[in-house]
mmCIF file with all atom_site columns, C-alpha atoms in Angstrom:
data_model
loop_
_atom_site.group_PDB
_atom_site.id
_atom_site.type_symbol
_atom_site.label_atom_id
_atom_site.label_alt_id
_atom_site.label_comp_id
_atom_site.label_asym_id
_atom_site.label_entity_id
_atom_site.label_seq_id
_atom_site.pdbx_PDB_ins_code
_atom_site.Cartn_x
_atom_site.Cartn_y
_atom_site.Cartn_z
_atom_site.occupancy
_atom_site.B_iso_or_equiv
_atom_site.pdbx_formal_charge
_atom_site.auth_seq_id
_atom_site.auth_comp_id
_atom_site.auth_asym_id
_atom_site.auth_atom_id
_atom_site.pdbx_PDB_model_num
ATOM 1   C CA . MET A 1 1   ? 65.139  71.653 36.324 1.00 0.00 ? 1   MET A CA 1
ATOM 2   C CA . VAL A 1 2   ? 64.896  72.811 32.732 1.00 0.00 ? 2   VAL A CA 1
ATOM 3   C CA . SER A 1 3   ? 62.363  71.199 30.401 1.00 0.00 ? 3   SER A CA 1
ATOM 4   C CA . ASP A 1 4   ? 62.633  71.259 26.634 1.00 0.00 ? 4   ASP A CA 1
ATOM 5   C CA . ARG A 1 5   ? 59.233  69.748 25.868 1.00 0.00 ? 5   ARG A CA 1
ATOM 6   C CA . GLY A 1 6   ? 58.453  69.992 22.202 1.00 0.00 ? 6   GLY A CA 1
ATOM 7   C CA . GLU A 1 7   ? 55.033  69.863 20.645 1.00 0.00 ? 7   GLU A CA 1
ATOM 8   C CA . GLY A 1 8   ? 53.807  66.386 19.804 1.00 0.00 ? 8   GLY A CA 1
ATOM 9   C CA . SER A 1 9   ? 56.512  64.432 21.624 1.00 0.00 ? 9   SER A CA 1
ATOM 10  C CA . GLY A 1 10  ? 55.674  61.584 24.007 1.00 0.00 ? 10  GLY A CA 1
ATOM 11  C CA . PRO A 1 11  ? 56.045  61.739 27.779 1.00 0.00 ? 11  PRO A CA 1
ATOM 12  C CA . GLN A 1 12  ? 58.966  59.267 27.801 1.00 0.00 ? 12  GLN A CA 1
ATOM 13  C CA . GLU A 1 13  ? 61.087  61.663 25.753 1.00 0.00 ? 13  GLU A CA 1
ATOM 14  C CA . HIS A 1 14  ? 61.321  63.991 28.764 1.00 0.00 ? 14  HIS A CA 1
ATOM 15  C CA . ARG A 1 15  ? 62.406  61.437 31.339 1.00 0.00 ? 15  ARG A CA 1
ATOM 16  C CA . LEU A 1 16  ? 66.073  61.428 32.221 1.00 0.00 ? 16  LEU A CA 1
ATOM 17  C CA . GLY A 1 17  ? 66.291  57.630 32.531 1.00 0.00 ? 17  GLY A CA 1
ATOM 18  C CA . TYR A 1 18  ? 64.728  57.096 29.131 1.00 0.00 ? 18  TYR A CA 1
ATOM 19  C CA . LEU A 1 19  ? 67.010  59.651 27.472 1.00 0.00 ? 19  LEU A CA 1
ATOM 20  C CA . LEU A 1 20  ? 70.167  58.285 29.140 1.00 0.00 ? 20  LEU A CA 1
ATOM 21  C CA . LYS A 1 21  ? 69.273  54.723 28.158 1.00 0.00 ? 21  LYS A CA 1
ATOM 22  C CA . ARG A 1 22  ? 68.543  55.667 24.539 1.00 0.00 ? 22  ARG A CA 1
ATOM 23  C CA . ALA A 1 23  ? 71.756  57.691 24.270 1.00 0.00 ? 23  ALA A CA 1
ATOM 24  C CA . GLN A 1 24  ? 73.784  54.877 25.846 1.00 0.00 ? 24  GLN A CA 1
ATOM 25  C CA . THR A 1 25  ? 72.223  52.291 23.516 1.00 0.00 ? 25  THR A CA 1
ATOM 26  C CA . ARG A 1 26  ? 73.032  54.418 20.483 1.00 0.00 ? 26  ARG A CA 1
ATOM 27  C CA . PHE A 1 27  ? 76.577  55.091 21.704 1.00 0.00 ? 27  PHE A CA 1
ATOM 28  C CA . ALA A 1 28  ? 77.132  51.371 22.421 1.00 0.00 ? 28  ALA A CA 1
ATOM 29  C CA . ARG A 1 29  ? 76.062  50.538 18.855 1.00 0.00 ? 29  ARG A CA 1
ATOM 30  C CA . VAL A 1 30  ? 78.332  53.233 17.340 1.00 0.00 ? 30  VAL A CA 1
ATOM 31  C CA . SER A 1 31  ? 81.253  52.054 19.518 1.00 0.00 ? 31  SER A CA 1
ATOM 32  C CA . ALA A 1 32  ? 80.705  48.372 18.708 1.00 0.00 ? 32  ALA A CA 1
ATOM 33  C CA . GLU A 1 33  ? 80.765  49.134 14.990 1.00 0.00 ? 33  GLU A CA 1
ATOM 34  C CA . ALA A 1 34  ? 83.962  51.170 15.354 1.00 0.00 ? 34  ALA A CA 1
ATOM 35  C CA . LEU A 1 35  ? 85.741  48.533 17.450 1.00 0.00 ? 35  LEU A CA 1
ATOM 36  C CA . ALA A 1 36  ? 84.625  45.440 15.512 1.00 0.00 ? 36  ALA A CA 1
ATOM 37  C CA . PRO A 1 37  ? 87.535  45.549 13.012 1.00 0.00 ? 37  PRO A CA 1
ATOM 38  C CA . TYR A 1 38  ? 89.953  45.273 15.959 1.00 0.00 ? 38  TYR A CA 1
ATOM 39  C CA . GLY A 1 39  ? 88.256  42.256 17.520 1.00 0.00 ? 39  GLY A CA 1
ATOM 40  C CA . VAL A 1 40  ? 87.519  43.940 20.847 1.00 0.00 ? 40  VAL A CA 1
ATOM 41  C CA . ASP A 1 41  ? 84.494  45.452 22.495 1.00 0.00 ? 41  ASP A CA 1
ATOM 42  C CA . GLY A 1 42  ? 84.273  48.411 24.860 1.00 0.00 ? 42  GLY A CA 1
ATOM 43  C CA . HIS A 1 43  ? 84.879  46.308 27.985 1.00 0.00 ? 43  HIS A CA 1
ATOM 44  C CA . GLU A 1 44  ? 87.948  44.670 26.497 1.00 0.00 ? 44  GLU A CA 1
ATOM 45  C CA . LEU A 1 45  ? 89.289  48.011 25.272 1.00 0.00 ? 45  LEU A CA 1
ATOM 46  C CA . ALA A 1 46  ? 88.882  49.418 28.775 1.00 0.00 ? 46  ALA A CA 1
ATOM 47  C CA . ILE A 1 47  ? 90.954  46.528 30.161 1.00 0.00 ? 47  ILE A CA 1
ATOM 48  C CA . LEU A 1 48  ? 93.687  47.120 27.581 1.00 0.00 ? 48  LEU A CA 1
ATOM 49  C CA . ALA A 1 49  ? 93.709  50.830 28.462 1.00 0.00 ? 49  ALA A CA 1
ATOM 50  C CA . VAL A 1 50  ? 94.049  50.132 32.196 1.00 0.00 ? 50  VAL A CA 1
ATOM 51  C CA . LEU A 1 51  ? 96.853  47.636 31.531 1.00 0.00 ? 51  LEU A CA 1
ATOM 52  C CA . ALA A 1 52  ? 98.744  50.177 29.406 1.00 0.00 ? 52  ALA A CA 1
ATOM 53  C CA . GLY A 1 53  ? 99.673  52.126 32.549 1.00 0.00 ? 53  GLY A CA 1
ATOM 54  C CA . ASP A 1 54  ? 103.081 52.056 34.163 1.00 0.00 ? 54  ASP A CA 1
ATOM 55  C CA . GLU A 1 55  ? 102.317 49.477 36.840 1.00 0.00 ? 55  GLU A CA 1
ATOM 56  C CA . THR A 1 56  ? 101.697 45.756 36.468 1.00 0.00 ? 56  THR A CA 1
ATOM 57  C CA . LEU A 1 57  ? 98.254  44.927 37.821 1.00 0.00 ? 57  LEU A CA 1
ATOM 58  C CA . SER A 1 58  ? 96.484  41.800 38.951 1.00 0.00 ? 58  SER A CA 1
ATOM 59  C CA . GLN A 1 59  ? 93.163  40.732 37.494 1.00 0.00 ? 59  GLN A CA 1
ATOM 60  C CA . ILE A 1 60  ? 91.489  41.780 40.734 1.00 0.00 ? 60  ILE A CA 1
ATOM 61  C CA . GLU A 1 61  ? 93.088  45.236 40.617 1.00 0.00 ? 61  GLU A CA 1
ATOM 62  C CA . VAL A 1 62  ? 91.940  45.748 37.022 1.00 0.00 ? 62  VAL A CA 1
ATOM 63  C CA . ALA A 1 63  ? 88.444  44.560 37.984 1.00 0.00 ? 63  ALA A CA 1
ATOM 64  C CA . GLY A 1 64  ? 88.368  47.035 40.866 1.00 0.00 ? 64  GLY A CA 1
ATOM 65  C CA . ARG A 1 65  ? 89.438  49.956 38.686 1.00 0.00 ? 65  ARG A CA 1
ATOM 66  C CA . LEU A 1 66  ? 86.749  49.176 36.138 1.00 0.00 ? 66  LEU A CA 1
ATOM 67  C CA . GLY A 1 67  ? 83.986  48.153 38.542 1.00 0.00 ? 67  GLY A CA 1
ATOM 68  C CA . VAL A 1 68  ? 83.760  44.648 37.073 1.00 0.00 ? 68  VAL A CA 1
ATOM 69  C CA . ASP A 1 69  ? 83.107  41.552 39.186 1.00 0.00 ? 69  ASP A CA 1
ATOM 70  C CA . ARG A 1 70  ? 85.829  38.897 39.418 1.00 0.00 ? 70  ARG A CA 1
ATOM 71  C CA . THR A 1 71  ? 84.005  36.239 37.412 1.00 0.00 ? 71  THR A CA 1
ATOM 72  C CA . THR A 1 72  ? 83.366  38.590 34.522 1.00 0.00 ? 72  THR A CA 1
ATOM 73  C CA . MET A 1 73  ? 86.984  39.780 34.645 1.00 0.00 ? 73  MET A CA 1
ATOM 74  C CA . VAL A 1 74  ? 88.281  36.223 34.372 1.00 0.00 ? 74  VAL A CA 1
ATOM 75  C CA . ALA A 1 75  ? 86.162  35.642 31.256 1.00 0.00 ? 75  ALA A CA 1
ATOM 76  C CA . LEU A 1 76  ? 87.251  38.935 29.689 1.00 0.00 ? 76  LEU A CA 1
ATOM 77  C CA . VAL A 1 77  ? 90.940  38.277 30.361 1.00 0.00 ? 77  VAL A CA 1
ATOM 78  C CA . ASP A 1 78  ? 90.548  34.724 29.037 1.00 0.00 ? 78  ASP A CA 1
ATOM 79  C CA . GLY A 1 79  ? 89.240  36.144 25.755 1.00 0.00 ? 79  GLY A CA 1
ATOM 80  C CA . LEU A 1 80  ? 92.012  38.733 25.501 1.00 0.00 ? 80  LEU A CA 1
ATOM 81  C CA . GLU A 1 81  ? 94.598  36.065 26.266 1.00 0.00 ? 81  GLU A CA 1
ATOM 82  C CA . ASP A 1 82  ? 93.098  33.717 23.634 1.00 0.00 ? 82  ASP A CA 1
ATOM 83  C CA . HIS A 1 83  ? 93.559  36.490 21.061 1.00 0.00 ? 83  HIS A CA 1
ATOM 84  C CA . GLY A 1 84  ? 97.176  37.106 22.111 1.00 0.00 ? 84  GLY A CA 1
ATOM 85  C CA . LEU A 1 85  ? 96.497  40.599 23.431 1.00 0.00 ? 85  LEU A CA 1
ATOM 86  C CA . VAL A 1 86  ? 97.470  39.942 27.068 1.00 0.00 ? 86  VAL A CA 1
ATOM 87  C CA . VAL A 1 87  ? 99.519  37.436 29.015 1.00 0.00 ? 87  VAL A CA 1
ATOM 88  C CA . ARG A 1 88  ? 98.713  36.246 32.485 1.00 0.00 ? 88  ARG A CA 1
ATOM 89  C CA . ARG A 1 89  ? 101.338 35.083 34.950 1.00 0.00 ? 89  ARG A CA 1
ATOM 90  C CA . ARG A 1 90  ? 101.515 34.283 38.636 1.00 0.00 ? 90  ARG A CA 1
ATOM 91  C CA . SER A 1 91  ? 102.844 36.963 40.924 1.00 0.00 ? 91  SER A CA 1
ATOM 92  C CA . PRO A 1 92  ? 106.286 36.008 42.223 1.00 0.00 ? 92  PRO A CA 1
ATOM 93  C CA . ARG A 1 93  ? 105.302 37.432 45.635 1.00 0.00 ? 93  ARG A CA 1
ATOM 94  C CA . ASP A 1 94  ? 101.813 35.951 45.921 1.00 0.00 ? 94  ASP A CA 1
ATOM 95  C CA . ARG A 1 95  ? 101.013 32.832 43.910 1.00 0.00 ? 95  ARG A CA 1
ATOM 96  C CA . ARG A 1 96  ? 97.265  33.486 44.375 1.00 0.00 ? 96  ARG A CA 1
ATOM 97  C CA . ARG A 1 97  ? 97.524  36.688 42.285 1.00 0.00 ? 97  ARG A CA 1
ATOM 98  C CA . ASN A 1 98  ? 97.402  36.605 38.498 1.00 0.00 ? 98  ASN A CA 1
ATOM 99  C CA . LEU A 1 99  ? 99.273  39.522 36.981 1.00 0.00 ? 99  LEU A CA 1
ATOM 100 C CA . VAL A 1 100 ? 98.106  40.624 33.550 1.00 0.00 ? 100 VAL A CA 1
ATOM 101 C CA . GLU A 1 101 ? 100.237 42.431 30.990 1.00 0.00 ? 101 GLU A CA 1
ATOM 102 C CA . LEU A 1 102 ? 99.751  43.664 27.452 1.00 0.00 ? 102 LEU A CA 1
ATOM 103 C CA . THR A 1 103 ? 101.548 41.879 24.656 1.00 0.00 ? 103 THR A CA 1
ATOM 104 C CA . PRO A 1 104 ? 103.009 43.837 21.727 1.00 0.00 ? 104 PRO A CA 1
ATOM 105 C CA . ALA A 1 105 ? 99.884  42.822 19.753 1.00 0.00 ? 105 ALA A CA 1
ATOM 106 C CA . GLY A 1 106 ? 97.778  44.121 22.646 1.00 0.00 ? 106 GLY A CA 1
ATOM 107 C CA . ARG A 1 107 ? 99.551  47.478 22.550 1.00 0.00 ? 107 ARG A CA 1
ATOM 108 C CA . ASP A 1 108 ? 99.006  47.732 18.775 1.00 0.00 ? 108 ASP A CA 1
ATOM 109 C CA . CYS A 1 109 ? 95.341  46.777 19.157 1.00 0.00 ? 109 CYS A CA 1
ATOM 110 C CA . LEU A 1 110 ? 94.907  49.338 21.934 1.00 0.00 ? 110 LEU A CA 1
ATOM 111 C CA . GLU A 1 111 ? 96.433  52.113 19.842 1.00 0.00 ? 111 GLU A CA 1
ATOM 112 C CA . GLN A 1 112 ? 94.323  51.394 16.761 1.00 0.00 ? 112 GLN A CA 1
ATOM 113 C CA . ALA A 1 113 ? 91.073  50.654 18.622 1.00 0.00 ? 113 ALA A CA 1
ATOM 114 C CA . GLU A 1 114 ? 91.494  53.707 20.840 1.00 0.00 ? 114 GLU A CA 1
ATOM 115 C CA . ARG A 1 115 ? 91.835  55.890 17.746 1.00 0.00 ? 115 ARG A CA 1
ATOM 116 C CA . ALA A 1 116 ? 88.636  54.324 16.327 1.00 0.00 ? 116 ALA A CA 1
ATOM 117 C CA . ARG A 1 117 ? 86.891  54.875 19.674 1.00 0.00 ? 117 ARG A CA 1
ATOM 118 C CA . ARG A 1 118 ? 87.809  58.561 19.701 1.00 0.00 ? 118 ARG A CA 1
ATOM 119 C CA . ILE A 1 119 ? 86.506  58.999 16.151 1.00 0.00 ? 119 ILE A CA 1
ATOM 120 C CA . ALA A 1 120 ? 83.264  57.187 17.025 1.00 0.00 ? 120 ALA A CA 1
ATOM 121 C CA . GLU A 1 121 ? 82.849  59.340 20.116 1.00 0.00 ? 121 GLU A CA 1
ATOM 122 C CA . SER A 1 122 ? 83.363  62.487 18.041 1.00 0.00 ? 122 SER A CA 1
ATOM 123 C CA . ARG A 1 123 ? 80.772  61.310 15.518 1.00 0.00 ? 123 ARG A CA 1
ATOM 124 C CA . PHE A 1 124 ? 78.329  60.514 18.314 1.00 0.00 ? 124 PHE A CA 1
ATOM 125 C CA . LEU A 1 125 ? 78.764  63.992 19.806 1.00 0.00 ? 125 LEU A CA 1
ATOM 126 C CA . ALA A 1 126 ? 78.746  65.750 16.390 1.00 0.00 ? 126 ALA A CA 1
ATOM 127 C CA . PRO A 1 127 ? 75.116  66.942 16.668 1.00 0.00 ? 127 PRO A CA 1
ATOM 128 C CA . LEU A 1 128 ? 76.228  69.041 19.671 1.00 0.00 ? 128 LEU A CA 1
ATOM 129 C CA . ASP A 1 129 ? 78.366  72.126 19.346 1.00 0.00 ? 129 ASP A CA 1
ATOM 130 C CA . GLU A 1 130 ? 81.803  71.901 20.968 1.00 0.00 ? 130 GLU A CA 1
ATOM 131 C CA . GLN A 1 131 ? 80.750  73.803 24.110 1.00 0.00 ? 131 GLN A CA 1
ATOM 132 C CA . THR A 1 132 ? 77.659  71.669 24.640 1.00 0.00 ? 132 THR A CA 1
ATOM 133 C CA . ALA A 1 133 ? 79.598  68.415 24.127 1.00 0.00 ? 133 ALA A CA 1
ATOM 134 C CA . ALA A 1 134 ? 82.243  69.557 26.655 1.00 0.00 ? 134 ALA A CA 1
ATOM 135 C CA . ALA A 1 135 ? 79.489  70.524 29.128 1.00 0.00 ? 135 ALA A CA 1
ATOM 136 C CA . LEU A 1 136 ? 77.851  67.115 28.724 1.00 0.00 ? 136 LEU A CA 1
ATOM 137 C CA . LEU A 1 137 ? 81.133  65.337 29.445 1.00 0.00 ? 137 LEU A CA 1
ATOM 138 C CA . ARG A 1 138 ? 81.799  67.572 32.489 1.00 0.00 ? 138 ARG A CA 1
ATOM 139 C CA . ALA A 1 139 ? 78.285  66.909 33.807 1.00 0.00 ? 139 ALA A CA 1
ATOM 140 C CA . LEU A 1 140 ? 78.646  63.148 33.378 1.00 0.00 ? 140 LEU A CA 1
ATOM 141 C CA . ARG A 1 141 ? 82.066  63.212 35.111 1.00 0.00 ? 141 ARG A CA 1
ATOM 142 C CA . THR A 1 142 ? 80.491  65.118 38.007 1.00 0.00 ? 142 THR A CA 1
ATOM 143 C CA . LEU A 1 143 ? 77.689  62.565 38.338 1.00 0.00 ? 143 LEU A CA 1
ATOM 144 C CA . VAL A 1 144 ? 80.146  59.657 38.227 1.00 0.00 ? 144 VAL A CA 1
ATOM 145 C CA . ALA A 1 145 ? 82.463  61.362 40.734 1.00 0.00 ? 145 ALA A CA 1
ATOM 146 C CA . GLU A 1 146 ? 79.497  61.887 43.063 1.00 0.00 ? 146 GLU A CA 1
ATOM 147 C CA . GLU A 1 147 ? 78.688  58.167 42.929 1.00 0.00 ? 147 GLU A CA 1
ATOM 148 C CA . THR A 1 148 ? 82.331  57.261 43.585 1.00 0.00 ? 148 THR A CA 1
ATOM 149 C CA . ALA A 1 149 ? 82.547  59.677 46.521 1.00 0.00 ? 149 ALA A CA 1
ATOM 150 C CA . GLN A 1 150 ? 79.479  58.064 48.156 1.00 0.00 ? 150 GLN A CA 1
ATOM 151 C CA . LYS A 1 151 ? 81.056  54.592 48.192 1.00 0.00 ? 151 LYS A CA 1
#
């Protein structure tokens, strides 16, 4: 493993967990600021993005795709529904399933908030050159894919 220890830096600044947590905290703050004008957070934006696909999904299916537990998903969908961004309806084939769909306002919000998210992500990655930023994203995808493959 490669070490980039600089003179005078503390031991925590070389630990992967510490660095990942600090980077994630900073990115969460940058994202929250970018998304605030649209009234959604990163979790809600992820739900809108999943619902924008071609198929109508149930709350449970959306939760599974995002790795969110059912209780949390209910609360998130409740909030999105309260803001008129999604509608929930019973499945005609299985009354136990709640299908969730974007409203026109939800599609507009998704489009605008997604643009703001991309700009925030670009700003976050700006200290890295293009090649390094692309390598970071590839490495993170690899790590996430490895976790998914082990399940």
